Short mmCIF file of N, CA and C in Angstrom, two decimals:
data_model
loop_
_atom_site.label_atom_id
_atom_site.label_comp_id
_atom_site.label_asym_id
_atom_site.label_seq_id
_atom_site.Cartn_x
_atom_site.Cartn_y
_atom_site.Cartn_z
N ALA Y 460 149.61 114.33 44.28
CA ALA Y 460 150.07 112.95 44.58
C ALA Y 460 151.38 112.68 44.32
N VAL Y 461 151.98 111.74 45.22
CA VAL Y 461 153.30 111.25 44.96
C VAL Y 461 153.37 109.94 44.41
N GLY Y 462 153.92 109.73 43.31
CA GLY Y 462 153.97 108.45 42.64
C GLY Y 462 155.48 107.94 42.73
N THR Y 463 155.66 106.65 43.15
CA THR Y 463 156.97 106.15 43.28
C THR Y 463 157.46 105.33 42.23
N GLY Y 464 156.39 104.55 41.49
CA GLY Y 464 156.79 103.61 40.56
C GLY Y 464 156.93 102.17 41.10
N PHE Y 465 156.92 102.23 42.53
CA PHE Y 465 157.09 100.82 43.09
C PHE Y 465 155.63 100.22 43.32
N PRO Y 466 155.59 98.87 43.11
CA PRO Y 466 154.20 98.18 43.47
C PRO Y 466 153.91 98.38 44.92
N TYR Y 467 152.54 98.63 45.22
CA TYR Y 467 152.20 98.72 46.61
C TYR Y 467 151.70 97.54 47.23
N THR Y 468 151.97 96.26 46.65
CA THR Y 468 151.34 95.21 47.08
C THR Y 468 152.30 93.98 47.25
N ALA Y 469 152.13 93.01 48.12
CA ALA Y 469 152.98 91.91 48.29
C ALA Y 469 152.24 90.66 47.79
N ALA Y 470 151.24 90.77 47.08
CA ALA Y 470 150.33 89.63 46.67
C ALA Y 470 151.19 88.47 45.99
N SER Y 471 152.17 88.75 45.38
CA SER Y 471 152.94 87.71 44.65
C SER Y 471 154.22 87.47 45.32
N SER Y 472 154.42 87.85 46.60
CA SER Y 472 155.64 87.72 47.28
C SER Y 472 155.52 87.30 48.71
N PHE Y 473 154.84 86.14 48.84
CA PHE Y 473 154.54 85.64 50.27
C PHE Y 473 155.87 85.22 50.98
N ASP Y 474 156.83 84.58 50.18
CA ASP Y 474 158.00 84.14 50.80
C ASP Y 474 159.20 84.69 50.20
N LEU Y 475 159.94 85.54 50.80
CA LEU Y 475 161.17 86.30 50.28
C LEU Y 475 162.39 85.79 50.93
N THR Y 476 162.39 84.65 51.60
CA THR Y 476 163.53 84.11 52.22
C THR Y 476 164.77 83.75 51.36
N ALA Y 477 164.49 83.53 50.05
CA ALA Y 477 165.60 83.31 49.09
C ALA Y 477 166.24 84.59 48.62
N CYS Y 478 165.59 85.76 48.84
CA CYS Y 478 166.13 87.14 48.50
C CYS Y 478 167.12 87.68 49.57
N THR Y 479 168.32 87.01 49.68
CA THR Y 479 169.11 87.35 50.73
C THR Y 479 169.74 88.74 50.61
N HIS Y 480 169.65 89.38 49.34
CA HIS Y 480 170.08 90.76 49.32
C HIS Y 480 169.27 91.65 49.93
N ILE Y 481 168.00 91.40 50.59
CA ILE Y 481 167.19 92.33 51.17
C ILE Y 481 167.65 92.27 52.58
N GLN Y 482 168.11 93.59 53.02
CA GLN Y 482 168.67 93.76 54.38
C GLN Y 482 167.75 94.50 55.30
N ARG Y 483 166.85 95.38 54.74
CA ARG Y 483 165.98 96.27 55.62
C ARG Y 483 164.66 96.39 54.99
N VAL Y 484 163.65 96.25 55.54
CA VAL Y 484 162.19 96.47 55.00
C VAL Y 484 161.43 97.23 55.97
N LEU Y 485 160.50 98.15 55.30
CA LEU Y 485 159.45 98.78 56.03
C LEU Y 485 158.22 98.38 55.43
N ALA Y 486 157.30 97.69 56.23
CA ALA Y 486 155.94 97.28 55.71
C ALA Y 486 154.92 98.07 56.51
N ILE Y 487 153.99 98.69 55.74
CA ILE Y 487 152.96 99.55 56.38
C ILE Y 487 151.64 98.84 56.14
N TYR Y 488 150.87 98.63 57.13
CA TYR Y 488 149.40 97.99 57.04
C TYR Y 488 148.44 98.98 57.59
N PRO Y 489 147.51 99.50 56.73
CA PRO Y 489 146.38 100.20 57.25
C PRO Y 489 145.45 99.29 58.00
N TYR Y 490 144.93 99.82 59.21
CA TYR Y 490 144.17 99.07 59.94
C TYR Y 490 142.68 98.74 59.59
N GLU Y 491 142.16 99.68 58.78
CA GLU Y 491 140.66 99.52 58.51
C GLU Y 491 140.45 98.30 57.55
N PRO Y 492 139.64 97.32 57.95
CA PRO Y 492 139.34 96.23 57.03
C PRO Y 492 138.64 96.59 55.73
N LEU Y 493 138.86 95.96 54.77
CA LEU Y 493 137.82 96.12 53.49
C LEU Y 493 136.64 95.29 53.82
N PRO Y 494 135.54 95.58 53.10
CA PRO Y 494 134.43 94.59 53.28
C PRO Y 494 134.74 93.19 52.86
N ASP Y 495 134.01 92.30 53.46
CA ASP Y 495 134.30 90.81 53.30
C ASP Y 495 134.21 90.53 51.82
N LEU Y 496 133.21 91.15 51.19
CA LEU Y 496 132.93 90.95 49.72
C LEU Y 496 134.19 91.22 48.94
N ALA Y 497 135.18 92.05 49.33
CA ALA Y 497 136.38 92.23 48.64
C ALA Y 497 137.37 91.03 48.66
N MET Y 498 137.16 90.10 49.57
CA MET Y 498 138.09 88.97 49.71
C MET Y 498 139.51 89.34 49.47
N HIS Y 499 139.96 90.33 50.29
CA HIS Y 499 141.41 90.84 50.21
C HIS Y 499 141.76 91.16 51.69
N ALA Y 500 143.00 90.71 51.86
CA ALA Y 500 143.66 91.02 53.15
C ALA Y 500 145.07 91.26 53.06
N PRO Y 501 145.73 91.97 53.97
CA PRO Y 501 147.22 92.39 53.77
C PRO Y 501 148.01 91.04 53.88
N VAL Y 502 149.11 90.95 53.14
CA VAL Y 502 150.05 89.81 53.14
C VAL Y 502 151.14 90.21 54.04
N LEU Y 503 151.34 89.49 55.09
CA LEU Y 503 152.46 89.56 55.97
C LEU Y 503 153.51 88.63 55.48
N VAL Y 504 154.65 89.05 54.96
CA VAL Y 504 155.61 88.26 54.19
C VAL Y 504 156.61 87.54 55.07
N LYS Y 505 157.12 86.68 54.63
CA LYS Y 505 158.30 85.90 55.31
C LYS Y 505 159.57 86.44 54.70
N TYR Y 506 160.41 87.01 55.46
CA TYR Y 506 161.51 87.75 54.93
C TYR Y 506 162.80 86.74 55.22
N PRO Y 507 164.00 87.03 54.67
CA PRO Y 507 165.20 86.26 54.81
C PRO Y 507 165.77 86.41 56.20
N ASP Y 508 166.50 85.46 56.67
CA ASP Y 508 167.12 85.54 57.96
C ASP Y 508 168.11 86.79 57.99
N GLY Y 509 168.14 87.50 59.04
CA GLY Y 509 169.08 88.73 59.16
C GLY Y 509 168.57 89.93 58.53
N CYS Y 510 167.29 89.81 58.02
CA CYS Y 510 166.65 91.22 57.44
C CYS Y 510 166.00 91.92 58.61
N SER Y 511 166.34 93.11 58.70
CA SER Y 511 165.64 93.94 59.68
C SER Y 511 164.20 94.55 59.10
N VAL Y 512 163.17 94.02 59.87
CA VAL Y 512 161.91 94.23 59.35
C VAL Y 512 161.18 95.13 60.34
N GLU Y 513 160.62 96.36 59.81
CA GLU Y 513 159.76 97.17 60.62
C GLU Y 513 158.47 97.04 60.04
N GLU Y 514 157.49 96.56 60.83
CA GLU Y 514 156.06 96.43 60.36
C GLU Y 514 155.22 97.39 61.23
N ASP Y 515 154.55 98.20 60.54
CA ASP Y 515 153.81 99.35 61.16
C ASP Y 515 152.35 99.31 60.74
N VAL Y 516 151.51 99.44 61.74
CA VAL Y 516 150.04 99.49 61.43
C VAL Y 516 149.78 101.10 61.53
N THR Y 517 148.92 101.53 60.52
CA THR Y 517 148.62 102.98 60.31
C THR Y 517 147.16 103.16 60.11
N LEU Y 518 146.69 104.48 60.21
CA LEU Y 518 145.36 104.81 59.89
C LEU Y 518 145.12 104.50 58.34
N GLY Y 519 143.95 104.18 58.03
CA GLY Y 519 143.46 104.23 56.64
C GLY Y 519 142.96 102.81 56.35
N CYS Y 520 142.59 102.72 55.07
CA CYS Y 520 142.04 101.56 54.47
C CYS Y 520 142.69 101.08 53.17
N HIS Y 521 143.40 100.04 53.26
CA HIS Y 521 144.01 99.35 52.04
C HIS Y 521 144.94 100.48 51.42
N GLN Y 522 144.88 100.51 50.11
CA GLN Y 522 145.74 101.50 49.41
C GLN Y 522 145.34 102.98 49.50
N GLY Y 523 144.12 103.16 50.11
CA GLY Y 523 143.70 104.61 50.33
C GLY Y 523 144.62 105.25 51.18
N ALA Y 524 145.46 104.54 51.84
CA ALA Y 524 146.53 105.29 52.76
C ALA Y 524 147.74 105.68 51.96
N LEU Y 525 147.68 105.50 50.59
CA LEU Y 525 148.71 106.05 49.79
C LEU Y 525 148.24 107.00 48.69
N PHE Y 526 147.11 107.72 48.99
CA PHE Y 526 146.64 108.80 47.98
C PHE Y 526 147.60 109.98 48.28
N GLY Y 527 147.15 111.03 47.67
CA GLY Y 527 147.90 112.45 47.80
C GLY Y 527 147.81 112.88 49.16
N THR Y 528 148.88 113.63 49.48
CA THR Y 528 148.89 114.41 50.89
C THR Y 528 148.31 115.72 50.62
N ALA Y 529 147.73 116.28 51.62
CA ALA Y 529 147.20 117.67 51.72
C ALA Y 529 146.87 118.01 53.26
N PRO Y 530 146.91 119.41 53.46
CA PRO Y 530 146.55 119.67 54.89
C PRO Y 530 145.13 119.73 55.09
N ALA Y 531 144.46 118.52 55.08
CA ALA Y 531 143.06 118.42 55.22
C ALA Y 531 142.73 117.29 56.22
N SER Y 532 141.41 117.12 56.55
CA SER Y 532 141.01 116.19 57.65
C SER Y 532 140.15 115.03 57.11
N ALA Y 533 140.16 114.90 55.74
CA ALA Y 533 139.44 113.68 55.19
C ALA Y 533 140.13 112.44 55.57
N PRO Y 534 139.45 111.33 55.85
CA PRO Y 534 140.19 110.16 56.39
C PRO Y 534 141.26 109.64 55.46
N HIS Y 535 141.04 109.63 54.03
CA HIS Y 535 142.02 109.12 53.22
C HIS Y 535 143.25 110.20 53.22
N THR Y 536 143.02 111.37 53.37
CA THR Y 536 144.21 112.41 53.49
C THR Y 536 144.95 112.33 54.61
N ILE Y 537 144.19 112.02 55.80
CA ILE Y 537 145.03 111.80 57.06
C ILE Y 537 145.86 110.67 56.94
N ALA Y 538 145.27 109.49 56.41
CA ALA Y 538 146.03 108.17 56.26
C ALA Y 538 147.37 108.44 55.32
N SER Y 539 147.04 109.12 54.29
CA SER Y 539 148.09 109.47 53.26
C SER Y 539 149.23 110.28 53.86
N ASN Y 540 148.76 111.31 54.67
CA ASN Y 540 149.79 112.09 55.37
C ASN Y 540 150.76 111.38 56.18
N LEU Y 541 150.12 110.44 57.03
CA LEU Y 541 150.88 109.47 57.95
C LEU Y 541 151.84 108.66 57.17
N SER Y 542 151.24 108.08 56.16
CA SER Y 542 152.02 107.05 55.21
C SER Y 542 153.18 107.73 54.61
N PHE Y 543 152.87 108.96 54.11
CA PHE Y 543 154.04 109.59 53.44
C PHE Y 543 155.11 110.02 54.48
N ARG Y 544 154.73 110.45 55.67
CA ARG Y 544 155.74 110.94 56.63
C ARG Y 544 156.63 109.53 56.95
N ARG Y 545 155.92 108.44 57.12
CA ARG Y 545 156.61 107.18 57.68
C ARG Y 545 157.55 106.70 56.61
N ILE Y 546 157.12 106.75 55.27
CA ILE Y 546 157.89 106.32 54.12
C ILE Y 546 159.08 107.32 53.82
N TYR Y 547 158.81 108.62 54.10
CA TYR Y 547 159.78 109.63 53.80
C TYR Y 547 160.86 109.47 54.92
N ASP Y 548 160.47 109.32 56.15
CA ASP Y 548 161.50 109.11 57.26
C ASP Y 548 162.39 107.92 57.02
N TYR Y 549 161.66 106.80 56.61
CA TYR Y 549 162.35 105.59 56.31
C TYR Y 549 163.50 105.73 55.15
N LEU Y 550 162.99 106.48 54.10
CA LEU Y 550 163.98 106.57 53.01
C LEU Y 550 165.10 107.43 53.43
N GLN Y 551 164.78 108.58 54.19
CA GLN Y 551 165.93 109.40 54.67
C GLN Y 551 166.84 108.58 55.55
N SER Y 552 166.42 107.73 56.36
CA SER Y 552 167.25 106.99 57.17
C SER Y 552 168.10 106.08 56.33
N GLU Y 553 167.76 105.74 55.15
CA GLU Y 553 168.48 104.88 54.26
C GLU Y 553 169.35 105.73 53.27
N LEU Y 554 169.35 107.10 53.56
CA LEU Y 554 170.15 108.03 52.78
C LEU Y 554 169.75 108.16 51.25
N VAL Y 555 168.44 107.90 51.07
CA VAL Y 555 167.86 108.02 49.75
C VAL Y 555 167.54 109.58 49.50
N PRO Y 556 168.09 110.14 48.41
CA PRO Y 556 167.79 111.57 48.21
C PRO Y 556 166.28 111.65 47.59
N LEU Y 557 165.58 112.62 48.15
CA LEU Y 557 164.25 112.77 47.80
C LEU Y 557 163.97 114.14 47.39
N SER Y 558 163.16 114.39 46.31
CA SER Y 558 162.79 115.84 45.97
C SER Y 558 161.30 115.62 45.42
N PHE Y 559 160.57 116.70 45.70
CA PHE Y 559 159.19 116.57 45.07
C PHE Y 559 158.80 117.95 44.44
N SER Y 560 157.80 117.65 43.50
CA SER Y 560 157.38 118.86 42.78
C SER Y 560 156.88 119.97 43.63
N ALA Y 561 156.97 121.15 43.13
CA ALA Y 561 156.34 122.32 43.86
C ALA Y 561 154.82 122.00 44.09
N GLY Y 562 154.42 122.44 45.30
CA GLY Y 562 153.05 122.28 45.71
C GLY Y 562 152.74 120.97 46.36
N VAL Y 563 153.63 119.97 46.46
CA VAL Y 563 153.33 118.74 47.30
C VAL Y 563 153.40 119.04 48.54
N PHE Y 564 152.38 118.70 49.34
CA PHE Y 564 152.26 118.96 50.70
C PHE Y 564 153.20 117.81 51.35
N GLU Y 565 154.17 118.27 52.28
CA GLU Y 565 155.05 117.43 53.08
C GLU Y 565 154.75 117.48 54.46
N PRO Y 566 153.91 116.60 54.92
CA PRO Y 566 153.52 116.72 56.46
C PRO Y 566 154.63 116.57 57.38
N SER Y 567 154.78 117.36 58.31
CA SER Y 567 155.99 117.33 59.30
C SER Y 567 155.64 116.26 60.34
N ALA Y 568 156.60 115.85 61.02
CA ALA Y 568 156.47 114.82 62.06
C ALA Y 568 155.54 115.36 63.14
N LYS Y 569 155.67 116.70 63.52
CA LYS Y 569 154.78 117.36 64.46
C LYS Y 569 153.35 117.34 63.94
N TYR Y 570 153.09 117.55 62.75
CA TYR Y 570 151.72 117.38 62.17
C TYR Y 570 151.14 116.10 62.28
N CYS Y 571 152.07 115.05 61.98
CA CYS Y 571 151.54 113.72 62.16
C CYS Y 571 151.27 113.18 63.59
N VAL Y 572 152.00 113.63 64.61
CA VAL Y 572 151.80 113.46 65.93
C VAL Y 572 150.51 113.96 66.38
N LYS Y 573 150.18 115.14 65.82
CA LYS Y 573 148.80 115.67 66.05
C LYS Y 573 147.67 114.88 65.54
N ILE Y 574 147.85 114.30 64.22
CA ILE Y 574 146.91 113.36 63.76
C ILE Y 574 146.58 112.28 64.59
N CYS Y 575 147.78 111.67 65.02
CA CYS Y 575 147.79 110.39 65.84
C CYS Y 575 147.02 110.61 67.14
N ARG Y 576 147.33 111.76 67.79
CA ARG Y 576 146.73 112.19 69.05
C ARG Y 576 145.24 112.33 68.90
N ASN Y 577 144.79 112.94 67.79
CA ASN Y 577 143.35 113.05 67.63
C ASN Y 577 142.75 111.71 67.39
N ALA Y 578 143.43 110.91 66.58
CA ALA Y 578 142.79 109.45 66.36
C ALA Y 578 142.63 108.64 67.71
N LEU Y 579 143.49 108.93 68.58
CA LEU Y 579 143.47 108.21 69.95
C LEU Y 579 142.22 108.55 70.64
N ARG Y 580 141.60 109.64 70.36
CA ARG Y 580 140.40 109.99 71.04
C ARG Y 580 139.16 109.42 70.47
N GLU Y 581 139.30 108.76 69.31
CA GLU Y 581 138.17 108.09 68.70
C GLU Y 581 138.04 106.72 69.13
N ASP Y 582 136.83 106.20 69.43
CA ASP Y 582 136.44 104.69 69.59
C ASP Y 582 136.20 104.09 68.33
N LYS Y 583 137.16 103.45 67.70
CA LYS Y 583 136.92 102.73 66.46
C LYS Y 583 137.71 101.43 66.49
N SER Y 584 137.13 100.68 67.31
CA SER Y 584 137.72 99.16 67.29
C SER Y 584 137.42 98.48 65.96
N SER Y 585 138.35 97.71 65.55
CA SER Y 585 138.23 96.81 64.30
C SER Y 585 139.21 95.77 64.45
N GLU Y 586 139.01 94.71 63.63
CA GLU Y 586 140.02 93.65 63.45
C GLU Y 586 140.11 93.42 61.97
N ARG Y 587 141.30 93.30 61.50
CA ARG Y 587 141.61 92.99 60.02
C ARG Y 587 142.40 91.63 60.02
N ILE Y 588 141.79 90.67 59.32
CA ILE Y 588 142.53 89.44 59.02
C ILE Y 588 143.73 89.68 58.15
N THR Y 589 144.60 88.87 58.27
CA THR Y 589 145.86 88.95 57.26
C THR Y 589 146.17 87.58 56.76
N ILE Y 590 146.98 87.59 55.63
CA ILE Y 590 147.49 86.44 55.20
C ILE Y 590 148.96 86.46 55.70
N ASP Y 591 149.21 85.61 56.67
CA ASP Y 591 150.50 85.61 57.47
C ASP Y 591 151.17 84.31 57.20
N GLN Y 592 152.36 84.42 56.67
CA GLN Y 592 153.18 83.38 56.31
C GLN Y 592 153.93 82.69 57.51
N VAL Y 593 153.97 83.44 58.70
CA VAL Y 593 154.83 83.03 59.80
C VAL Y 593 153.98 82.77 61.07
N HIS Y 594 153.23 83.82 61.50
CA HIS Y 594 152.72 83.75 62.93
C HIS Y 594 151.22 83.70 63.18
N SER Y 595 150.45 83.84 61.98
CA SER Y 595 148.92 83.93 62.08
C SER Y 595 148.59 85.05 62.99
N ARG Y 596 149.00 86.28 62.48
CA ARG Y 596 148.67 87.49 63.19
C ARG Y 596 147.47 88.20 62.52
N ASN Y 597 146.79 89.16 63.30
CA ASN Y 597 145.76 89.94 62.86
C ASN Y 597 146.10 91.42 63.13
N ILE Y 598 145.44 92.28 62.45
CA ILE Y 598 145.61 93.67 62.80
C ILE Y 598 144.35 94.04 63.66
N ILE Y 599 144.63 94.54 64.97
CA ILE Y 599 143.51 94.83 65.70
C ILE Y 599 143.67 96.35 66.23
N ARG Y 600 142.62 97.10 66.18
CA ARG Y 600 142.43 98.41 66.76
C ARG Y 600 141.51 98.29 67.97
N ARG Y 601 141.86 98.53 69.14
CA ARG Y 601 140.97 98.59 70.31
C ARG Y 601 140.50 99.87 70.63
N ASP Y 602 139.29 100.03 71.19
CA ASP Y 602 138.86 101.26 71.54
C ASP Y 602 139.49 101.73 72.83
N ARG Y 603 139.24 102.92 73.26
CA ARG Y 603 139.91 103.60 74.27
C ARG Y 603 139.76 102.83 75.69
N THR Y 604 138.77 102.20 75.74
CA THR Y 604 138.48 101.53 77.17
C THR Y 604 139.20 100.36 77.29
N VAL Y 605 139.86 99.69 76.27
CA VAL Y 605 140.50 98.46 76.52
C VAL Y 605 142.05 98.70 76.68
N THR Y 606 142.63 98.11 77.72
CA THR Y 606 144.05 98.38 77.82
C THR Y 606 144.74 97.16 77.53
N CYS Y 607 145.97 97.23 77.25
CA CYS Y 607 146.88 96.15 76.73
C CYS Y 607 147.32 95.40 77.84
N LYS Y 608 147.65 94.12 77.79
CA LYS Y 608 148.09 93.21 78.91
C LYS Y 608 149.47 93.25 78.95
#
């Protein structure tokens, strides 16, 4: 597993507009909803003006998309591989030096594209409500038969 020491949640950070030093953000939201009993939803944060924000929806369920990476096909591993690659590429674009312990599986971009192509073959529609400070957005995965307008 890859541990960063960073908190994985924005639960106490609904409005970051006063944090003007934030210039670029990557926010990743897994698409699979938790059971209603969990009473938990992703927080879509309000960022400062001028902040470049990339919000991505990925495979997985909640923080299960941040478990360890491996060349395996279990749902949480697939999600972790995609999240790892997305975070890795983002940090590389920010010139953050990265090194990992021996034995850490580093999924390639090609490997992750294959995962995504396989996922597109599945009909797994869902809707995940969010706590959105700006636009009242939800995270929706449509099945293959639905086309975007």
